[in-house]
């Protein structure tokens, strides 16, 4: 069981102080994104760019507020080059917010599906981006107990100026206190979700591995997953009919094998992120070095 370094009361008292501090130090300079959980603003703090994610729901009852504080405490404990850095939080309504580092290239989804992505992102760079995601997720899954993302998808992966990818949006994450966590409390996007989650069955960190397989498919094909189906049709196709995205013949067979291993029906047969990292590392070594890209 995870040892609590701080009580809920301690977190609440600290939150009040941090709320005042952030209110004094941060001012929004631009609104740039609407997400399922709320809105995201680019802001300035003492000359540093930050992203302020304002929660859509502000009317938290006491237990929900304590849960939010615990989530913030978990996020605050994470330090990894492929995890978006938490810089602070506003934990008093009506301004419940999470403040993180700002990554200039935006989401991986936006980067992959914009015009001329294939010309700007050669295969080695795209595999390196997949490797970044695997490293970040391996770090989360190696925590004790493991942290399960539960909504891993390209819109929840951010890219910095040097094309380093970082995992973000842990508002839906929960520490896996027992062997399984209930998918009934999970929320995600069907196009990236594992079949067992779509069927509302118990799930664990292997569901994140399935989602990574979709992201790797996305990186290799530069296509949007299940773009021809609506969300309900995706649930039926993946969750109940056992369908998977078609992997084009143009994709390297070794990369295709990694994708397929992530999509195995039985979660326990899917690889760990440590294993995925080893596979990707070998694949990256076989490709020519990245060409220098203009940082625009």
mmCIF file of C-alpha atoms in Angstrom:
data_model
loop_
_atom_site.group_PDB
_atom_site.id
_atom_site.type_symbol
_atom_site.label_atom_id
_atom_site.label_comp_id
_atom_site.label_asym_id
_atom_site.label_seq_id
_atom_site.Cartn_x
_atom_site.Cartn_y
_atom_site.Cartn_z
ATOM 1 C CA UNK A 1 0.000 0.000 0.000
ATOM 2 C CA UNK A 2 1.325 3.475 -0.874
ATOM 3 C CA UNK A 3 2.496 5.404 2.166
ATOM 4 C CA UNK A 4 0.887 8.795 2.440
ATOM 5 C CA UNK A 5 3.445 11.483 3.045
ATOM 6 C CA UNK A 6 0.716 14.055 3.649
ATOM 7 C CA UNK A 7 -2.776 13.881 5.084
ATOM 8 C CA UNK A 8 -5.778 15.144 3.139
ATOM 9 C CA UNK A 9 -5.980 18.104 5.549
ATOM 10 C CA UNK A 10 -2.341 18.962 4.844
ATOM 11 C CA UNK A 11 -3.033 18.851 1.113
ATOM 12 C CA UNK A 12 -6.076 21.085 1.505
ATOM 13 C CA UNK A 13 -4.130 23.660 3.540
ATOM 14 C CA UNK A 14 -1.275 23.641 1.033
ATOM 15 C CA UNK A 15 -3.783 23.922 -1.798
ATOM 16 C CA UNK A 16 -5.197 27.118 -0.309
ATOM 17 C CA UNK A 17 -1.732 28.655 -0.184
ATOM 18 C CA UNK A 18 -0.906 27.541 -3.721
ATOM 19 C CA UNK A 19 -4.222 28.945 -4.970
ATOM 20 C CA UNK A 20 -3.301 32.402 -3.691
ATOM 21 C CA UNK A 21 0.238 32.049 -5.050
ATOM 22 C CA UNK A 22 -0.890 31.095 -8.551
ATOM 23 C CA UNK A 23 -3.584 33.773 -8.580
ATOM 24 C CA UNK A 24 -0.876 36.357 -7.932
ATOM 25 C CA UNK A 25 1.763 34.946 -10.293
ATOM 26 C CA UNK A 26 -0.092 33.687 -13.375
ATOM 27 C CA UNK A 27 -2.032 35.544 -15.994
ATOM 28 C CA UNK A 28 -3.486 33.979 -19.118
ATOM 29 C CA UNK A 29 -2.142 35.283 -22.397
ATOM 30 C CA UNK A 30 -4.163 33.165 -24.804
ATOM 31 C CA UNK A 31 -6.895 30.551 -24.944
ATOM 32 C CA UNK A 32 -6.006 27.792 -27.342
ATOM 33 C CA UNK A 33 -7.899 24.556 -26.782
ATOM 34 C CA UNK A 34 -11.135 23.015 -25.616
ATOM 35 C CA UNK A 35 -10.835 19.524 -24.181
ATOM 36 C CA UNK A 36 -13.326 17.028 -22.793
ATOM 37 C CA UNK A 37 -12.426 18.025 -19.232
ATOM 38 C CA UNK A 38 -12.467 21.807 -19.824
ATOM 39 C CA UNK A 39 -10.414 24.495 -21.500
ATOM 40 C CA UNK A 40 -6.671 24.988 -21.838
ATOM 41 C CA UNK A 41 -5.001 28.375 -21.728
ATOM 42 C CA UNK A 42 -1.450 29.343 -22.485
ATOM 43 C CA UNK A 43 -0.193 31.537 -19.674
ATOM 44 C CA UNK A 44 2.901 33.246 -18.332
ATOM 45 C CA UNK A 45 4.513 32.639 -14.960
ATOM 46 C CA UNK A 46 7.589 34.716 -14.175
ATOM 47 C CA UNK A 47 8.542 34.698 -17.846
ATOM 48 C CA UNK A 48 7.922 30.969 -18.388
ATOM 49 C CA UNK A 49 5.236 29.576 -20.675
ATOM 50 C CA UNK A 50 2.775 27.290 -18.894
ATOM 51 C CA UNK A 51 -0.489 25.561 -19.815
ATOM 52 C CA UNK A 52 -3.435 26.155 -17.470
ATOM 53 C CA UNK A 53 -6.104 23.468 -17.754
ATOM 54 C CA UNK A 54 -9.335 24.790 -16.240
ATOM 55 C CA UNK A 55 -11.707 22.000 -15.271
ATOM 56 C CA UNK A 56 -15.185 22.097 -16.752
ATOM 57 C CA UNK A 57 -16.697 20.801 -13.514
ATOM 58 C CA UNK A 58 -16.130 23.187 -10.609
ATOM 59 C CA UNK A 59 -18.853 22.114 -8.171
ATOM 60 C CA UNK A 60 -16.936 19.403 -6.309
ATOM 61 C CA UNK A 61 -18.354 17.909 -3.122
ATOM 62 C CA UNK A 62 -15.786 17.395 -0.309
ATOM 63 C CA UNK A 63 -14.936 13.793 -1.217
ATOM 64 C CA UNK A 64 -14.443 14.666 -4.887
ATOM 65 C CA UNK A 65 -12.227 17.578 -3.890
ATOM 66 C CA UNK A 66 -10.078 15.272 -1.752
ATOM 67 C CA UNK A 67 -9.866 12.876 -4.702
ATOM 68 C CA UNK A 68 -8.731 15.747 -6.924
ATOM 69 C CA UNK A 69 -6.100 16.716 -4.349
ATOM 70 C CA UNK A 70 -4.833 13.153 -4.251
ATOM 71 C CA UNK A 71 -4.572 13.173 -8.055
ATOM 72 C CA UNK A 72 -2.564 16.387 -7.872
ATOM 73 C CA UNK A 73 -0.294 14.806 -5.244
ATOM 74 C CA UNK A 74 0.305 11.822 -7.550
ATOM 75 C CA UNK A 75 1.061 14.079 -10.509
ATOM 76 C CA UNK A 76 3.415 16.157 -8.383
ATOM 77 C CA UNK A 77 5.458 13.056 -7.532
ATOM 78 C CA UNK A 78 6.169 12.207 -11.193
ATOM 79 C CA UNK A 79 9.526 13.210 -12.686
ATOM 80 C CA UNK A 80 10.414 11.841 -16.109
ATOM 81 C CA UNK A 81 11.503 13.449 -19.415
ATOM 82 C CA UNK A 82 8.524 11.849 -21.190
ATOM 83 C CA UNK A 83 5.892 12.879 -18.640
ATOM 84 C CA UNK A 84 4.450 16.409 -18.773
ATOM 85 C CA UNK A 85 5.674 18.281 -15.694
ATOM 86 C CA UNK A 86 3.096 19.469 -13.170
ATOM 87 C CA UNK A 87 4.032 22.966 -12.013
ATOM 88 C CA UNK A 88 1.107 23.756 -9.764
ATOM 89 C CA UNK A 89 -2.631 23.596 -9.238
ATOM 90 C CA UNK A 90 -5.516 25.844 -8.294
ATOM 91 C CA UNK A 91 -7.640 23.749 -5.979
ATOM 92 C CA UNK A 92 -10.438 26.058 -4.898
ATOM 93 C CA UNK A 93 -13.618 26.484 -6.979
ATOM 94 C CA UNK A 94 -14.529 28.252 -9.201
ATOM 95 C CA UNK A 95 -10.997 28.093 -10.612
ATOM 96 C CA UNK A 96 -10.057 24.414 -10.261
ATOM 97 C CA UNK A 97 -7.102 24.070 -12.601
ATOM 98 C CA UNK A 98 -3.938 22.130 -13.287
ATOM 99 C CA UNK A 99 -0.837 24.051 -14.353
ATOM 100 C CA UNK A 100 1.795 22.234 -16.422
ATOM 101 C CA UNK A 101 4.735 23.028 -18.637
ATOM 102 C CA UNK A 102 3.764 24.335 -22.076
ATOM 103 C CA UNK A 103 4.860 22.303 -25.108
ATOM 104 C CA UNK A 104 5.079 24.414 -28.237
ATOM 105 C CA UNK A 105 4.225 21.855 -30.937
ATOM 106 C CA UNK A 106 0.928 20.884 -29.358
ATOM 107 C CA UNK A 107 -0.589 17.424 -29.469
ATOM 108 C CA UNK A 108 0.821 14.480 -31.381
ATOM 109 C CA UNK A 109 -2.607 14.090 -32.988
ATOM 110 C CA UNK A 110 -2.438 17.598 -34.426
ATOM 111 C CA UNK A 111 1.124 17.072 -35.635
ATOM 112 C CA UNK A 112 0.366 13.767 -37.381
ATOM 113 C CA UNK A 113 -2.808 14.847 -39.112
ATOM 114 C CA UNK A 114 -1.793 18.219 -40.448
ATOM 115 C CA UNK A 115 -0.863 18.892 -44.070
ATOM 116 C CA UNK A 116 2.527 17.570 -45.229
ATOM 117 C CA UNK A 117 3.109 15.496 -42.084
ATOM 118 C CA UNK A 118 4.770 12.712 -44.100
ATOM 119 C CA UNK A 119 7.279 15.117 -45.630
ATOM 120 C CA UNK A 120 8.083 16.722 -42.271
ATOM 121 C CA UNK A 121 8.194 13.585 -40.121
ATOM 122 C CA UNK A 122 10.344 10.812 -41.559
ATOM 123 C CA UNK A 123 9.935 7.254 -40.308
ATOM 124 C CA UNK A 124 12.861 7.289 -37.897
ATOM 125 C CA UNK A 125 11.532 10.382 -36.165
ATOM 126 C CA UNK A 126 8.070 8.853 -35.895
ATOM 127 C CA UNK A 127 9.510 5.674 -34.372
ATOM 128 C CA UNK A 128 11.521 7.822 -31.961
ATOM 129 C CA UNK A 129 8.297 9.532 -30.951
ATOM 130 C CA UNK A 130 6.726 6.128 -30.304
ATOM 131 C CA UNK A 131 9.784 5.251 -28.212
ATOM 132 C CA UNK A 132 9.221 8.417 -26.158
ATOM 133 C CA UNK A 133 5.633 7.362 -25.437
ATOM 134 C CA UNK A 134 6.743 3.857 -24.456
ATOM 135 C CA UNK A 135 9.369 5.289 -22.080
ATOM 136 C CA UNK A 136 6.839 7.548 -20.397
ATOM 137 C CA UNK A 137 4.284 4.768 -20.039
ATOM 138 C CA UNK A 138 6.906 2.315 -18.783
ATOM 139 C CA UNK A 139 7.738 4.810 -16.039
ATOM 140 C CA UNK A 140 4.072 5.037 -15.023
ATOM 141 C CA UNK A 141 3.540 1.278 -15.075
ATOM 142 C CA UNK A 142 6.712 0.685 -13.025
ATOM 143 C CA UNK A 143 5.424 2.831 -10.176
ATOM 144 C CA UNK A 144 4.337 1.002 -7.032
ATOM 145 C CA UNK A 145 1.443 0.564 -7.397
ATOM 146 C CA UNK A 146 1.328 1.056 -11.193
ATOM 147 C CA UNK A 147 -0.333 4.162 -12.581
ATOM 148 C CA UNK A 148 -2.791 3.267 -15.338
ATOM 149 C CA UNK A 149 -3.513 6.105 -17.765
ATOM 150 C CA UNK A 150 -6.856 4.782 -19.074
ATOM 151 C CA UNK A 151 -7.184 7.421 -21.795
ATOM 152 C CA UNK A 152 -3.942 7.034 -23.717
ATOM 153 C CA UNK A 153 -4.366 8.530 -27.200
ATOM 154 C CA UNK A 154 -2.513 10.879 -29.535
ATOM 155 C CA UNK A 155 -4.500 13.970 -28.405
ATOM 156 C CA UNK A 156 -3.165 13.279 -24.880
ATOM 157 C CA UNK A 157 0.462 13.251 -26.011
ATOM 158 C CA UNK A 158 2.249 16.584 -26.283
ATOM 159 C CA UNK A 159 5.302 17.453 -28.370
ATOM 160 C CA UNK A 160 7.999 19.986 -27.510
ATOM 161 C CA UNK A 161 10.177 22.113 -29.770
ATOM 162 C CA UNK A 162 12.705 19.289 -30.223
ATOM 163 C CA UNK A 163 9.988 16.737 -31.093
ATOM 164 C CA UNK A 164 10.201 14.994 -27.728
ATOM 165 C CA UNK A 165 6.824 13.455 -26.878
ATOM 166 C CA UNK A 166 5.416 13.598 -23.346
ATOM 167 C CA UNK A 167 2.426 11.826 -21.822
ATOM 168 C CA UNK A 168 -0.170 14.095 -20.238
ATOM 169 C CA UNK A 169 -3.734 14.295 -18.880
ATOM 170 C CA UNK A 170 -3.722 12.121 -15.806
ATOM 171 C CA UNK A 171 -7.047 13.505 -14.603
ATOM 172 C CA UNK A 172 -8.517 10.137 -15.571
ATOM 173 C CA UNK A 173 -5.685 8.145 -14.052
ATOM 174 C CA UNK A 174 -6.011 6.193 -10.845
ATOM 175 C CA UNK A 175 -3.482 4.286 -8.838
ATOM 176 C CA UNK A 176 -4.128 0.606 -9.328
ATOM 177 C CA UNK A 177 -4.738 -0.271 -5.676
ATOM 178 C CA UNK A 178 -5.810 -3.854 -6.399
ATOM 179 C CA UNK A 179 -5.052 -6.405 -9.103
ATOM 180 C CA UNK A 180 -7.723 -4.921 -11.358
ATOM 181 C CA UNK A 181 -9.464 -1.596 -11.591
ATOM 182 C CA UNK A 182 -13.063 -1.291 -12.658
ATOM 183 C CA UNK A 183 -13.607 0.047 -16.144
ATOM 184 C CA UNK A 184 -16.989 1.330 -15.011
ATOM 185 C CA UNK A 185 -15.264 4.425 -13.690
ATOM 186 C CA UNK A 186 -13.085 4.791 -16.749
ATOM 187 C CA UNK A 187 -13.566 7.382 -19.418
ATOM 188 C CA UNK A 188 -11.829 7.411 -22.746
ATOM 189 C CA UNK A 189 -12.117 7.658 -26.504
ATOM 190 C CA UNK A 190 -13.399 4.494 -28.252
ATOM 191 C CA UNK A 191 -11.025 4.765 -31.216
ATOM 192 C CA UNK A 192 -8.054 4.114 -28.917
ATOM 193 C CA UNK A 193 -9.683 1.986 -26.218
ATOM 194 C CA UNK A 194 -9.013 -1.703 -25.575
ATOM 195 C CA UNK A 195 -11.794 -4.224 -26.325
ATOM 196 C CA UNK A 196 -12.139 -5.272 -22.674
ATOM 197 C CA UNK A 197 -12.689 -1.637 -21.690
ATOM 198 C CA UNK A 198 -15.271 -1.186 -24.444
ATOM 199 C CA UNK A 199 -17.072 -4.266 -23.078
ATOM 200 C CA UNK A 200 -17.002 -2.730 -19.576
ATOM 201 C CA UNK A 201 -14.919 -5.595 -18.198
ATOM 202 C CA UNK A 202 -12.197 -5.336 -15.525
ATOM 203 C CA UNK A 203 -8.992 -3.925 -16.960
ATOM 204 C CA UNK A 204 -5.420 -3.240 -15.932
ATOM 205 C CA UNK A 205 -2.330 -1.563 -17.381
ATOM 206 C CA UNK A 206 -2.444 -3.882 -20.419
ATOM 207 C CA UNK A 207 -5.326 -1.758 -21.702
ATOM 208 C CA UNK A 208 -2.815 1.090 -22.055
ATOM 209 C CA UNK A 209 -0.666 -1.248 -24.166
ATOM 210 C CA UNK A 210 -3.572 -1.790 -26.572
ATOM 211 C CA UNK A 211 -4.022 1.991 -26.842
ATOM 212 C CA UNK A 212 -0.319 2.374 -27.575
ATOM 213 C CA UNK A 213 -0.736 -0.048 -30.480
ATOM 214 C CA UNK A 214 -3.301 2.314 -31.996
ATOM 215 C CA UNK A 215 -0.916 5.244 -31.513
ATOM 216 C CA UNK A 216 1.921 3.317 -33.194
ATOM 217 C CA UNK A 217 -0.445 2.481 -36.083
ATOM 218 C CA UNK A 218 -1.292 6.184 -36.284
ATOM 219 C CA UNK A 219 2.387 7.143 -36.350
ATOM 220 C CA UNK A 220 3.166 4.686 -39.136
ATOM 221 C CA UNK A 221 0.126 5.313 -41.344
ATOM 222 C CA UNK A 222 -0.530 9.014 -40.573
ATOM 223 C CA UNK A 223 -4.209 8.110 -40.678
ATOM 224 C CA UNK A 224 -6.929 8.731 -38.114
ATOM 225 C CA UNK A 225 -8.062 5.488 -36.435
ATOM 226 C CA UNK A 226 -11.527 4.287 -37.407
ATOM 227 C CA UNK A 227 -12.276 7.504 -39.299
ATOM 228 C CA UNK A 228 -15.018 5.685 -41.230
ATOM 229 C CA UNK A 229 -16.971 4.709 -38.093
ATOM 230 C CA UNK A 230 -18.840 6.625 -35.423
ATOM 231 C CA UNK A 231 -18.027 5.917 -31.742
ATOM 232 C CA UNK A 232 -20.877 3.425 -31.288
ATOM 233 C CA UNK A 233 -19.738 1.498 -34.364
ATOM 234 C CA UNK A 234 -16.165 1.406 -33.004
ATOM 235 C CA UNK A 235 -17.441 -0.106 -29.745
ATOM 236 C CA UNK A 236 -19.287 -2.806 -31.692
ATOM 237 C CA UNK A 237 -16.445 -3.521 -34.128
ATOM 238 C CA UNK A 238 -13.556 -3.644 -31.643
ATOM 239 C CA UNK A 239 -15.274 -4.640 -28.427
ATOM 240 C CA UNK A 240 -17.678 -7.283 -29.695
ATOM 241 C CA UNK A 241 -16.653 -8.316 -33.209
ATOM 242 C CA UNK A 242 -12.906 -8.565 -32.598
ATOM 243 C CA UNK A 243 -12.011 -6.249 -35.472
ATOM 244 C CA UNK A 244 -8.699 -4.398 -35.628
ATOM 245 C CA UNK A 245 -7.397 -1.568 -37.772
ATOM 246 C CA UNK A 246 -5.937 -2.708 -41.085
ATOM 247 C CA UNK A 247 -2.157 -2.410 -41.202
ATOM 248 C CA UNK A 248 -1.053 -1.358 -44.715
ATOM 249 C CA UNK A 249 1.542 -3.518 -46.472
ATOM 250 C CA UNK A 250 3.785 -0.441 -46.670
ATOM 251 C CA UNK A 251 4.384 -0.614 -42.901
ATOM 252 C CA UNK A 252 7.639 -2.366 -41.927
ATOM 253 C CA UNK A 253 6.696 -5.977 -40.997
ATOM 254 C CA UNK A 254 8.665 -5.706 -37.745
ATOM 255 C CA UNK A 255 6.726 -2.596 -36.747
ATOM 256 C CA UNK A 256 3.496 -4.310 -37.791
ATOM 257 C CA UNK A 257 4.400 -7.208 -35.498
ATOM 258 C CA UNK A 258 4.747 -4.830 -32.536
ATOM 259 C CA UNK A 259 1.375 -3.265 -33.328
ATOM 260 C CA UNK A 260 -0.308 -6.665 -33.602
ATOM 261 C CA UNK A 261 1.214 -7.825 -30.304
ATOM 262 C CA UNK A 262 -0.379 -4.828 -28.585
ATOM 263 C CA UNK A 263 -3.768 -5.784 -30.027
ATOM 264 C CA UNK A 264 -3.884 -9.396 -28.845
ATOM 265 C CA UNK A 265 -7.339 -10.184 -27.487
ATOM 266 C CA UNK A 266 -6.074 -11.608 -24.176
ATOM 267 C CA UNK A 267 -4.610 -8.683 -22.171
ATOM 268 C CA UNK A 268 -2.060 -10.860 -20.358
ATOM 269 C CA UNK A 269 -0.465 -11.807 -23.682
ATOM 270 C CA UNK A 270 0.240 -8.204 -24.630
ATOM 271 C CA UNK A 271 3.843 -7.052 -24.134
ATOM 272 C CA UNK A 272 5.000 -4.774 -21.352
ATOM 273 C CA UNK A 273 6.221 -1.304 -22.233
ATOM 274 C CA UNK A 274 9.736 -2.418 -21.261
ATOM 275 C CA UNK A 275 9.520 -5.099 -23.966
ATOM 276 C CA UNK A 276 8.069 -2.618 -26.471
ATOM 277 C CA UNK A 277 10.973 -0.257 -25.768
ATOM 278 C CA UNK A 278 13.482 -2.979 -26.616
ATOM 279 C CA UNK A 279 11.704 -3.775 -29.894
ATOM 280 C CA UNK A 280 11.529 -0.122 -30.924
ATOM 281 C CA UNK A 281 15.161 0.499 -29.989
ATOM 282 C CA UNK A 282 16.282 -2.256 -32.367
ATOM 283 C CA UNK A 283 14.033 -0.946 -35.147
ATOM 284 C CA UNK A 284 15.298 2.618 -34.788
ATOM 285 C CA UNK A 285 18.917 1.444 -35.088
ATOM 286 C CA UNK A 286 18.205 -0.023 -38.529
ATOM 287 C CA UNK A 287 17.047 3.315 -39.976
ATOM 288 C CA UNK A 288 19.234 6.195 -41.236
ATOM 289 C CA UNK A 289 19.735 9.151 -38.863
ATOM 290 C CA UNK A 290 17.132 11.900 -38.791
ATOM 291 C CA UNK A 291 17.565 14.736 -41.189
ATOM 292 C CA UNK A 292 17.659 18.102 -39.469
ATOM 293 C CA UNK A 293 14.236 19.724 -39.445
ATOM 294 C CA UNK A 294 13.588 23.408 -39.299
ATOM 295 C CA UNK A 295 12.027 24.305 -35.980
ATOM 296 C CA UNK A 296 9.131 26.471 -37.050
#
